[in-house]
Amino acid sequence: MSSRTPTQRLHVACIMDGNGRWARRRGLPRTDGHTAGEEALAEVVRAASDRQVGWLTAFGFSTENWVRPRTEVRHILSLHRKLFSRTEEMNRNNARTRWIGRPFIEKGARTPVLVQKAITKAIADTSANTGLSVTIAFDYGSRAELVRASRQAMTKGVVTPASIQANLYDPEMPPVDLLVRTSGEARISNFMLWQIKGAHIYFTERPWPDFNRHEFDDALASLSSPAL
Ligand code: FPP
């Protein structure tokens, strides 16, 4: 019999919405909301690790986010570098970093070299860890991922669910069990359309910077609630 607890196989994905509104309500610049959002994610990583969740995937930056004001984009990029440099913390949590998004060399990809290096280094420096897998979706869009996967599957002449899965950005990633979206919006926003096929969706009014370990537990508990 497996000694794994039920959460060990779980894949939780988060659409971290509401940083801007969180800041506005406090009379702060939007960038402060993103700073608080990065810290909230670090806490959720610790919570997921404590709960022995298997996979945690967070939507850090979408292919659509590049059109935001330049100062905001620059700030979010610097927060990604901060997040990807939390190696000691990741190692303490026995957690490994992964990334999904447009390949850096693909036409139209815009990930700056400094962020590319931070991503590559974080993956290498945490690759020996065997607990939680933390995937950051950066320069990510699900339609782009699926178009690319379908094209690659077609080059081998076989387009099936298995061949598309094999050509996703991270073919090893298991299906999402629980999708969380904060800040009261009940939308999917082009996030992992393939991987969330059978996911339970948990929407909360809380903005992402206020999403803490208690909220994370509430989201996990919603998985076992009987259907209404
Ligand atoms: C939405 O807030 C959030 C994003 C643009 C993506 C998530 C970014 C963070 C949590 C900041 C740093 C994160 C990482 C992973 C380093 P919004 O600006 O759309 O909020 P609003 O809808 O209230 O304006």
Coordinates of N, CA and C and ligand atoms in Angstrom, one line a residue:
M1 N 0.8 -1.2 0.0 CA 0.0 0.0 0.0 C 0.9 1.2 0.0
S2 N 0.5 2.3 -0.7 CA 1.2 3.5 -0.8 C 1.2 4.2 0.6
S3 N 2.4 4.8 1.0 CA 2.4 5.5 2.2 C 2.1 7.0 2.0
R4 N 1.8 7.4 0.7 CA 1.6 8.8 0.4 C 0.2 9.2 1.0
T5 N 0.2 10.4 1.5 CA -1.1 11.0 1.9 C -1.8 11.5 0.7
P6 N -3.2 11.7 0.8 CA -3.9 12.1 -0.4 C -3.4 13.3 -1.1
T7 N -2.9 14.3 -0.3 CA -2.5 15.6 -0.9 C -1.2 15.4 -1.7
Q8 N -0.4 14.4 -1.5 CA 0.9 14.3 -2.2 C 0.8 14.2 -3.7
R9 N -0.4 13.7 -4.1 CA -0.6 13.7 -5.6 C -1.2 14.9 -6.1
L10 N -1.6 15.8 -5.2 CA -2.5 16.9 -5.7 C -1.7 18.0 -6.5
H11 N -2.4 18.5 -7.5 CA -1.8 19.6 -8.3 C -2.8 20.8 -8.1
V12 N -2.2 21.8 -7.4 CA -3.0 23.1 -7.2 C -2.5 24.2 -8.1
A13 N -3.3 24.9 -8.8 CA -2.9 26.0 -9.7 C -3.6 27.2 -9.3
C14 N -2.8 28.4 -9.4 CA -3.4 29.6 -8.9 C -3.3 30.7 -9.9
I15 N -4.4 31.4 -10.1 CA -4.4 32.6 -10.9 C -4.5 33.8 -9.9
M16 N -3.3 34.4 -9.8 CA -3.1 35.4 -8.6 C -3.6 36.8 -9.0
D17 N -4.9 37.0 -8.9 CA -5.5 38.2 -9.3 C -5.7 39.2 -8.2
G18 N -5.7 40.5 -8.5 CA -6.1 41.5 -7.5 C -5.0 42.3 -6.8
N19 N -3.8 42.1 -7.3 CA -2.7 42.9 -6.7 C -3.0 44.4 -6.8
G20 N -3.4 44.8 -8.0 CA -3.7 46.3 -8.2 C -4.8 46.8 -7.3
R21 N -5.9 46.1 -7.2 CA -7.0 46.5 -6.4 C -6.6 46.6 -4.9
W22 N -5.8 45.6 -4.5 CA -5.3 45.5 -3.1 C -4.5 46.8 -2.8
A23 N -3.7 47.2 -3.7 CA -2.9 48.4 -3.5 C -3.8 49.7 -3.6
R24 N -4.7 49.7 -4.5 CA -5.5 50.9 -4.7 C -6.3 51.2 -3.4
R25 N -6.8 50.1 -2.8 CA -7.6 50.3 -1.6 C -6.8 50.8 -0.4
R26 N -5.5 50.6 -0.5 CA -4.6 51.2 0.5 C -4.0 52.5 0.2
G27 N -4.3 53.0 -1.0 CA -3.7 54.2 -1.5 C -2.3 54.1 -1.9
L28 N -1.9 52.9 -2.3 CA -0.5 52.6 -2.6 C -0.4 52.4 -4.2
P29 N 0.8 52.5 -4.7 CA 1.0 52.3 -6.1 C 0.7 50.8 -6.4
R30 N 0.3 50.5 -7.7 CA 0.1 49.1 -8.1 C 1.3 48.2 -7.8
T31 N 2.4 48.8 -8.0 CA 3.7 48.0 -7.9 C 3.8 47.4 -6.5
D32 N 3.3 48.2 -5.5 CA 3.3 47.6 -4.1 C 2.4 46.4 -4.0
G33 N 1.3 46.4 -4.7 CA 0.5 45.2 -4.7 C 1.2 44.0 -5.3
H34 N 2.0 44.2 -6.3 CA 2.7 43.1 -6.9 C 3.8 42.6 -5.9
T35 N 4.4 43.6 -5.2 CA 5.5 43.2 -4.3 C 4.8 42.3 -3.2
A36 N 3.6 42.7 -2.7 CA 2.9 41.9 -1.7 C 2.5 40.6 -2.3
G37 N 2.2 40.6 -3.6 CA 1.7 39.3 -4.2 C 2.9 38.3 -4.3
E38 N 4.1 38.8 -4.5 CA 5.2 37.9 -4.6 C 5.4 37.2 -3.2
E39 N 5.3 38.1 -2.2 CA 5.4 37.5 -0.8 C 4.3 36.5 -0.5
A40 N 3.1 36.8 -1.0 CA 2.0 35.9 -0.7 C 2.3 34.5 -1.4
L41 N 2.9 34.6 -2.6 CA 3.2 33.4 -3.3 C 4.2 32.6 -2.5
A42 N 5.2 33.3 -1.9 CA 6.3 32.6 -1.1 C 5.6 31.9 0.1
E43 N 4.6 32.5 0.7 CA 3.9 31.9 1.8 C 3.1 30.7 1.3
V44 N 2.5 30.8 0.2 CA 1.7 29.7 -0.4 C 2.6 28.5 -0.7
V45 N 3.8 28.8 -1.2 CA 4.7 27.7 -1.4 C 5.0 26.9 -0.1
R46 N 5.3 27.7 1.0 CA 5.5 27.1 2.3 C 4.3 26.3 2.7
A47 N 3.1 26.8 2.5 CA 1.9 26.1 3.0 C 1.7 24.9 2.2
A48 N 1.9 24.9 0.9 CA 1.7 23.8 0.0 C 2.7 22.7 0.4
S49 N 3.9 23.1 0.7 CA 5.0 22.2 1.1 C 4.6 21.5 2.4
D50 N 4.1 22.3 3.4 CA 3.7 21.8 4.7 C 2.5 20.8 4.5
R51 N 1.7 21.0 3.6 CA 0.5 20.2 3.4 C 0.9 19.0 2.4
Q52 N 2.1 18.9 2.1 CA 2.6 17.8 1.2 C 1.9 17.7 -0.1
V53 N 1.5 18.9 -0.7 CA 0.9 19.0 -2.0 C 2.0 18.6 -3.0
G54 N 1.6 17.9 -4.1 CA 2.6 17.5 -5.1 C 3.1 18.5 -6.0
W55 N 2.2 19.3 -6.5 CA 2.5 20.3 -7.6 C 1.7 21.6 -7.3
L56 N 2.4 22.7 -7.4 CA 1.8 24.0 -7.3 C 2.2 24.8 -8.5
T57 N 1.2 25.3 -9.2 CA 1.6 26.1 -10.4 C 0.9 27.5 -10.3
A58 N 1.7 28.5 -10.6 CA 1.2 29.9 -10.4 C 1.4 30.7 -11.7
F59 N 0.4 31.5 -12.0 CA 0.4 32.3 -13.2 C 1.1 33.6 -12.9
G60 N 2.4 33.7 -13.2 CA 3.2 34.8 -12.9 C 3.1 36.0 -13.9
F61 N 3.1 35.6 -15.1 CA 3.1 36.7 -16.2 C 2.6 36.0 -17.5
S62 N 1.6 36.7 -18.1 CA 1.0 36.1 -19.3 C 1.5 36.7 -20.5
T63 N 1.3 36.0 -21.7 CA 1.7 36.6 -22.9 C 1.0 37.9 -23.2
E64 N -0.1 38.1 -22.5 CA -0.9 39.4 -22.7 C -0.4 40.5 -21.8
N65 N 0.4 40.2 -20.8 CA 0.8 41.2 -19.8 C 1.8 42.2 -20.2
W66 N 2.5 41.9 -21.4 CA 3.5 42.8 -21.9 C 3.0 44.2 -22.2
V67 N 1.7 44.3 -22.5 CA 1.1 45.6 -22.8 C 0.9 46.5 -21.6
R68 N 1.1 46.0 -20.4 CA 1.0 46.9 -19.3 C 2.0 48.0 -19.3
P69 N 1.8 49.1 -18.5 CA 2.8 50.2 -18.5 C 4.2 49.7 -18.2
R70 N 5.1 50.3 -18.9 CA 6.5 49.8 -18.8 C 7.1 49.7 -17.4
T71 N 6.8 50.7 -16.5 CA 7.3 50.6 -15.2 C 6.7 49.4 -14.4
E72 N 5.4 49.1 -14.7 CA 4.8 48.0 -14.0 C 5.4 46.7 -14.5
V73 N 5.6 46.6 -15.8 CA 6.2 45.3 -16.4 C 7.6 45.2 -15.8
R74 N 8.3 46.3 -15.7 CA 9.7 46.2 -15.2 C 9.7 45.7 -13.8
H75 N 8.7 46.2 -13.0 CA 8.6 45.8 -11.6 C 8.3 44.3 -11.4
I76 N 7.3 43.9 -12.2 CA 6.9 42.5 -12.2 C 8.1 41.6 -12.6
L77 N 8.9 42.0 -13.6 CA 10.0 41.2 -14.0 C 11.0 41.1 -12.8
S78 N 11.2 42.3 -12.1 CA 12.2 42.2 -11.0 C 11.7 41.3 -9.9
L79 N 10.4 41.3 -9.7 CA 9.8 40.4 -8.7 C 10.0 38.9 -9.1
H80 N 10.0 38.6 -10.4 CA 10.3 37.2 -10.8 C 11.7 36.9 -10.5
R81 N 12.6 37.8 -10.8 CA 14.0 37.5 -10.4 C 14.2 37.3 -8.9
K82 N 13.4 38.0 -8.1 CA 13.4 37.8 -6.7 C 12.9 36.4 -6.3
L83 N 11.8 36.1 -6.9 CA 11.1 34.8 -6.7 C 12.0 33.7 -7.1
F84 N 12.6 33.8 -8.2 CA 13.5 32.7 -8.7 C 14.8 32.6 -7.9
S85 N 15.1 33.6 -7.2 CA 16.4 33.5 -6.4 C 16.1 33.1 -5.0
R86 N 14.9 32.6 -4.6 CA 14.6 32.1 -3.3 C 15.1 30.6 -3.2
T87 N 16.3 30.4 -3.6 CA 16.8 29.0 -3.7 C 16.9 28.3 -2.3
E88 N 17.4 29.1 -1.3 CA 17.6 28.5 0.0 C 16.3 28.0 0.6
E89 N 15.3 28.9 0.4 CA 14.0 28.6 0.9 C 13.4 27.4 0.2
M90 N 13.6 27.3 -1.1 CA 13.1 26.2 -1.9 C 13.8 24.9 -1.4
N91 N 15.1 25.0 -1.2 CA 15.8 23.8 -0.7 C 15.4 23.4 0.7
R92 N 15.1 24.4 1.5 CA 14.6 24.1 2.9 C 13.3 23.3 2.8
N93 N 12.5 23.7 1.8 CA 11.1 23.1 1.6 C 11.2 21.8 0.8
N94 N 12.4 21.4 0.4 CA 12.6 20.3 -0.5 C 11.8 20.5 -1.8
A95 N 11.7 21.7 -2.2 CA 10.8 22.0 -3.4 C 11.6 22.4 -4.6
R96 N 11.2 21.9 -5.8 CA 12.0 22.3 -7.0 C 11.2 23.2 -7.9
T97 N 12.0 24.1 -8.5 CA 11.4 25.1 -9.4 C 11.2 24.5 -10.8
R98 N 10.1 24.8 -11.4 CA 9.9 24.5 -12.8 C 9.3 25.8 -13.5
W99 N 9.3 25.8 -14.8 CA 8.7 26.9 -15.5 C 8.0 26.4 -16.8
I100 N 6.9 27.1 -17.1 CA 6.2 26.9 -18.4 C 6.0 28.3 -19.0
G101 N 6.2 28.3 -20.3 CA 6.0 29.6 -21.0 C 6.6 29.4 -22.4
R102 N 6.5 30.5 -23.2 CA 7.0 30.5 -24.6 C 8.5 30.2 -24.5
P103 N 9.0 29.3 -25.2 CA 10.5 29.0 -25.3 C 11.2 30.3 -25.6
F104 N 12.3 30.6 -24.9 CA 13.0 31.9 -25.0 C 13.4 32.2 -26.5
I105 N 13.7 31.2 -27.3 CA 14.1 31.4 -28.6 C 13.0 31.5 -29.6
E106 N 11.8 31.3 -29.2 CA 10.7 31.3 -30.1 C 10.4 32.7 -30.6
K107 N 9.9 32.8 -31.9 CA 9.5 34.1 -32.5 C 8.5 34.7 -31.6
G108 N 8.7 36.0 -31.3 CA 7.7 36.7 -30.5 C 8.0 36.6 -29.0
A109 N 8.8 35.7 -28.5 CA 9.1 35.6 -27.1 C 9.9 36.8 -26.7
R110 N 9.6 37.3 -25.5 CA 10.2 38.6 -25.1 C 10.9 38.5 -23.7
T111 N 11.1 37.3 -23.2 CA 11.7 37.2 -21.8 C 13.1 37.8 -21.8
P112 N 13.4 38.8 -21.0 CA 14.7 39.4 -21.0 C 15.7 38.4 -20.5
V113 N 17.0 38.6 -21.0 CA 18.0 37.6 -20.7 C 18.2 37.4 -19.1
L114 N 18.1 38.5 -18.4 CA 18.3 38.4 -16.9 C 17.2 37.5 -16.3
V115 N 16.0 37.5 -16.8 CA 15.0 36.7 -16.3 C 15.2 35.2 -16.8
Q116 N 15.6 35.1 -18.0 CA 15.9 33.7 -18.6 C 17.0 33.1 -17.7
K117 N 18.0 33.9 -17.3 CA 19.1 33.3 -16.5 C 18.6 32.9 -15.1
A118 N 17.7 33.8 -14.5 CA 17.2 33.5 -13.2 C 16.4 32.2 -13.2
I119 N 15.6 32.0 -14.3 CA 14.8 30.8 -14.4 C 15.7 29.6 -14.5
T120 N 16.6 29.7 -15.4 CA 17.5 28.5 -15.7 C 18.3 28.1 -14.4
K121 N 18.7 29.2 -13.7 CA 19.5 28.9 -12.5 C 18.6 28.3 -11.4
A122 N 17.4 28.9 -11.2 CA 16.5 28.3 -10.2 C 16.2 26.9 -10.4
I123 N 16.0 26.5 -11.7 CA 15.6 25.1 -12.0 C 16.8 24.2 -11.7
A124 N 18.0 24.7 -12.1 CA 19.2 23.8 -11.8 C 19.5 23.7 -10.3
D125 N 19.4 24.8 -9.6 CA 19.8 24.8 -8.2 C 18.8 24.1 -7.3
T126 N 17.6 23.7 -7.8 CA 16.6 23.0 -7.0 C 16.3 21.7 -7.5
S127 N 17.0 21.3 -8.6 CA 16.6 20.1 -9.3 C 16.7 18.8 -8.5
A128 N 17.5 18.8 -7.4 CA 17.7 17.6 -6.7 C 16.5 17.4 -5.6
N129 N 15.7 18.4 -5.4 CA 14.7 18.3 -4.4 C 13.6 17.4 -4.9
T130 N 13.0 16.7 -3.9 CA 12.1 15.6 -4.3 C 10.6 15.8 -3.8
G131 N 10.4 17.0 -3.2 CA 9.0 17.2 -2.6 C 8.2 18.0 -3.7
L132 N 7.6 19.1 -3.2 CA 6.8 19.9 -4.0 C 7.4 20.4 -5.3
S133 N 6.7 20.3 -6.4 CA 7.2 21.0 -7.7 C 6.4 22.3 -7.8
V134 N 7.2 23.4 -7.9 CA 6.6 24.7 -8.0 C 6.8 25.2 -9.4
T135 N 5.8 25.3 -10.2 CA 5.9 25.8 -11.6 C 5.5 27.2 -11.7
I136 N 6.3 28.1 -12.3 CA 5.9 29.4 -12.5 C 5.6 29.6 -14.0
A137 N 4.4 30.0 -14.3 CA 4.0 30.3 -15.7 C 4.4 31.7 -16.0
F138 N 5.4 31.8 -16.9 CA 6.0 33.2 -17.2 C 6.0 33.3 -18.7
D139 N 5.5 34.4 -19.2 CA 5.3 34.6 -20.7 C 4.5 33.4 -21.2
Y140 N 3.4 33.1 -20.4 CA 2.6 31.9 -20.7 C 1.3 32.3 -21.3
G141 N 0.8 31.5 -22.2 CA -0.6 31.6 -22.7 C -0.9 30.2 -23.2
S142 N -2.1 29.8 -22.8 CA -2.5 28.4 -23.1 C -2.8 28.2 -24.6
R143 N -3.4 29.1 -25.3 CA -3.6 28.9 -26.7 C -2.3 28.7 -27.4
A144 N -1.3 29.6 -27.1 CA 0.0 29.5 -27.8 C 0.6 28.1 -27.5
E145 N 0.4 27.6 -26.3 CA 1.0 26.3 -25.9 C 0.3 25.2 -26.7
L146 N -1.0 25.3 -26.9 CA -1.7 24.3 -27.6 C -1.5 24.3 -29.1
V147 N -1.4 25.5 -29.6 CA -1.1 25.6 -31.1 C 0.3 24.9 -31.3
R148 N 1.3 25.3 -30.5 CA 2.6 24.7 -30.7 C 2.6 23.2 -30.5
A149 N 1.9 22.7 -29.5 CA 1.9 21.3 -29.2 C 1.2 20.5 -30.4
S150 N 0.1 21.1 -30.9 CA -0.6 20.5 -32.0 C 0.3 20.4 -33.3
R151 N 1.0 21.6 -33.5 CA 1.9 21.6 -34.7 C 3.0 20.5 -34.6
Q152 N 3.6 20.5 -33.4 CA 4.7 19.5 -33.2 C 4.1 18.1 -33.3
A153 N 2.9 17.8 -32.8 CA 2.3 16.5 -32.9 C 2.1 16.2 -34.4
M154 N 1.7 17.2 -35.2 CA 1.4 17.0 -36.6 C 2.6 16.6 -37.4
T155 N 3.8 17.1 -37.0 CA 5.0 16.8 -37.7 C 5.3 15.3 -37.7
K156 N 4.8 14.7 -36.6 CA 5.0 13.2 -36.5 C 3.7 12.5 -37.1
G157 N 2.8 13.3 -37.6 CA 1.6 12.7 -38.2 C 0.6 12.1 -37.3
V158 N 0.7 12.3 -36.0 CA -0.2 11.7 -35.0 C -0.8 12.8 -34.1
V159 N -2.0 13.1 -34.3 CA -2.6 14.1 -33.3 C -3.6 13.4 -32.5
T160 N -3.2 13.1 -31.2 CA -4.1 12.5 -30.3 C -3.9 13.2 -28.9
P161 N -4.8 12.9 -28.0 CA -4.6 13.6 -26.7 C -3.2 13.2 -26.1
A162 N -2.7 12.0 -26.4 CA -1.4 11.6 -25.8 C -0.3 12.4 -26.5
S163 N -0.4 12.6 -27.9 CA 0.7 13.2 -28.6 C 0.7 14.7 -28.3
I164 N -0.5 15.3 -28.0 CA -0.5 16.7 -27.6 C 0.1 16.9 -26.3
Q165 N -0.3 16.0 -25.3 CA 0.3 16.1 -24.0 C 1.8 16.0 -24.0
A166 N 2.3 15.1 -24.9 CA 3.7 14.9 -25.0 C 4.5 16.2 -25.5
N167 N 3.7 17.1 -26.1 CA 4.4 18.3 -26.7 C 4.0 19.6 -25.9
L168 N 3.4 19.4 -24.8 CA 3.1 20.6 -24.0 C 4.4 21.2 -23.4
Y169 N 4.4 22.4 -22.9 CA 5.7 23.0 -22.3 C 6.3 22.1 -21.3
D170 N 5.5 21.5 -20.4 CA 6.0 20.5 -19.5 C 5.1 19.2 -19.5
P171 N 5.6 18.3 -20.4 CA 4.8 17.1 -20.6 C 4.6 16.3 -19.3
E172 N 5.5 16.5 -18.3 CA 5.4 15.7 -17.1 C 4.4 16.2 -16.1
M173 N 4.0 17.4 -16.3 CA 3.0 18.0 -15.4 C 1.7 17.3 -15.3
P174 N 1.3 16.8 -14.2 CA 0.0 16.1 -14.1 C -1.2 17.0 -14.2
P175 N -2.4 16.5 -14.5 CA -3.6 17.4 -14.6 C -3.8 18.2 -13.3
V176 N -4.4 19.3 -13.4 CA -4.7 20.2 -12.3 C -5.9 19.6 -11.5
D177 N -5.8 19.5 -10.2 CA -6.9 19.0 -9.4 C -7.8 20.2 -8.9
L178 N -7.1 21.3 -8.6 CA -7.7 22.4 -7.9 C -7.2 23.7 -8.5
L179 N -8.1 24.5 -9.1 CA -7.7 25.8 -9.7 C -8.3 26.9 -8.8
V180 N -7.4 27.7 -8.3 CA -7.8 28.8 -7.4 C -7.7 30.1 -8.2
R181 N -8.7 31.0 -8.1 CA -8.6 32.3 -8.7 C -9.0 33.3 -7.6
T182 N -8.2 34.3 -7.3 CA -8.5 35.2 -6.3 C -9.2 36.5 -6.8
S183 N -9.7 37.3 -5.9 CA -10.2 38.7 -6.2 C -11.5 38.7 -6.9
G184 N -12.3 37.7 -6.8 CA -13.7 37.8 -7.2 C -14.0 37.7 -8.7
E185 N -13.0 37.5 -9.5 CA -13.2 37.3 -11.0 C -13.4 35.8 -11.2
A186 N -14.5 35.4 -11.9 CA -14.7 34.0 -12.2 C -14.4 33.7 -13.7
R187 N -13.1 33.9 -14.0 CA -12.7 33.6 -15.4 C -11.4 32.8 -15.4
I188 N -11.1 32.2 -16.5 CA -9.9 31.3 -16.6 C -8.7 32.1 -17.2
S189 N -8.9 33.1 -18.1 CA -7.9 33.9 -18.6 C -6.8 33.1 -19.3
N190 N -7.1 32.2 -20.2 CA -6.2 31.5 -21.0 C -5.1 30.8 -20.2
F191 N -5.5 30.2 -19.1 CA -4.5 29.6 -18.2 C -4.7 28.0 -18.3
M192 N -3.8 27.3 -18.7 CA -3.7 25.8 -18.7 C -5.1 25.2 -19.1
L193 N -5.6 25.6 -20.3 CA -6.9 25.1 -20.7 C -6.9 23.6 -20.9
W194 N -5.7 23.0 -21.2 CA -5.6 21.6 -21.4 C -5.6 20.9 -20.0
Q195 N -4.7 21.4 -19.2 CA -4.4 20.8 -17.9 C -5.6 20.8 -16.9
I196 N -6.5 21.8 -17.1 CA -7.6 22.0 -16.1 C -8.8 21.2 -16.4
K197 N -8.7 20.3 -17.4 CA -9.9 19.6 -17.9 C -10.9 19.1 -16.8
G198 N -10.4 18.5 -15.8 CA -11.3 18.0 -14.8 C -11.2 18.7 -13.4
A199 N -10.6 19.9 -13.4 CA -10.2 20.5 -12.2 C -11.5 21.1 -11.4
H200 N -11.4 21.1 -10.1 CA -12.3 21.8 -9.3 C -11.9 23.2 -9.2
I201 N -12.8 24.2 -9.4 CA -12.4 25.6 -9.4 C -12.9 26.3 -8.1
Y202 N -12.0 27.0 -7.5 CA -12.3 27.7 -6.2 C -12.0 29.2 -6.5
F203 N -13.1 29.9 -6.4 CA -13.0 31.4 -6.5 C -13.2 32.0 -5.2
T204 N -12.4 33.0 -4.9 CA -12.5 33.7 -3.6 C -12.4 35.2 -3.9
E205 N -13.2 35.9 -3.0 CA -13.2 37.4 -3.2 C -11.9 38.0 -2.8
R206 N -11.1 37.3 -1.9 CA -9.8 37.9 -1.4 C -8.9 38.3 -2.5
P207 N -8.3 39.4 -2.5 CA -7.2 39.7 -3.5 C -6.0 38.9 -3.2
W208 N -5.2 38.6 -4.2 CA -4.0 37.7 -4.0 C -3.1 38.0 -2.8
P209 N -2.7 39.3 -2.6 CA -1.8 39.6 -1.5 C -2.4 39.2 -0.2
D210 N -3.7 39.0 0.0 CA -4.3 38.5 1.3 C -4.5 37.0 1.3
F211 N -4.1 36.4 0.2 CA -4.3 34.9 0.2 C -3.2 34.2 1.0
N212 N -3.5 33.7 2.1 CA -2.5 33.2 3.0 C -2.7 31.7 3.2
R213 N -2.0 31.1 4.2 CA -2.0 29.7 4.4 C -3.4 29.2 4.8
H214 N -4.2 30.1 5.5 CA -5.5 29.7 6.0 C -6.4 29.6 4.8
E215 N -6.3 30.6 3.9 CA -7.1 30.6 2.6 C -6.7 29.3 1.8
F216 N -5.4 29.0 1.8 CA -5.0 27.9 1.0 C -5.6 26.6 1.6
D217 N -5.7 26.5 2.9 CA -6.4 25.4 3.5 C -7.8 25.3 3.2
D218 N -8.5 26.5 3.2 CA -9.9 26.6 2.8 C -10.1 26.0 1.4
A219 N -9.2 26.5 0.5 CA -9.3 26.0 -0.9 C -9.1 24.5 -1.0
L220 N -8.2 24.0 -0.2 CA -8.0 22.5 -0.2 C -9.2 21.8 0.3
A221 N -9.8 22.4 1.3 CA -11.0 21.8 2.0 C -12.1 21.7 1.0
S222 N -12.2 22.7 0.1 CA -13.3 22.8 -0.9 C -13.3 21.6 -1.8
L223 N -12.2 21.0 -1.9 CA -12.0 19.8 -2.8 C -12.9 18.6 -2.3
S224 N -12.9 18.5 -1.0 CA -13.6 17.4 -0.4 C -15.1 17.7 0.0
S225 N -15.5 19.0 -0.3 CA -16.9 19.3 0.0 C -17.9 18.5 -1.0
P226 N -19.0 18.0 -0.4 CA -19.9 17.3 -1.3 C -20.5 18.3 -2.3
A227 N -20.8 17.9 -3.5 CA -21.4 18.7 -4.5 C -22.8 19.2 -4.0
L228 N -23.1 20.4 -4.3 CA -24.4 20.9 -3.8 C -25.5 20.5 -4.8
Ligands
FPP1 C1 -2.8 40.3 -11.3 O1 -2.9 41.5 -10.5 C2 -1.5 39.6 -11.3 C3 -0.6 39.5 -12.2 C4 -0.2 40.5 -13.2 C5 0.2 38.3 -12.3 C6 0.7 37.9 -10.9 C7 1.9 38.7 -10.4 C8 2.2 38.7 -9.1 C9 1.6 37.9 -8.1 C10 3.4 39.6 -8.8 C11 4.6 38.9 -8.6 C12 4.5 37.5 -8.8 C13 5.5 36.7 -9.1 C14 5.2 35.3 -9.5 C15 6.9 37.1 -9.0 P1 -3.6 42.7 -11.3 O2 -2.5 43.7 -11.5 O3 -4.3 42.2 -12.5 O4 -4.6 43.2 -10.2 P2 -6.0 44.0 -10.5 O5 -6.8 43.1 -11.4 O6 -6.5 44.2 -9.2 O7 -5.6 45.2 -11.2

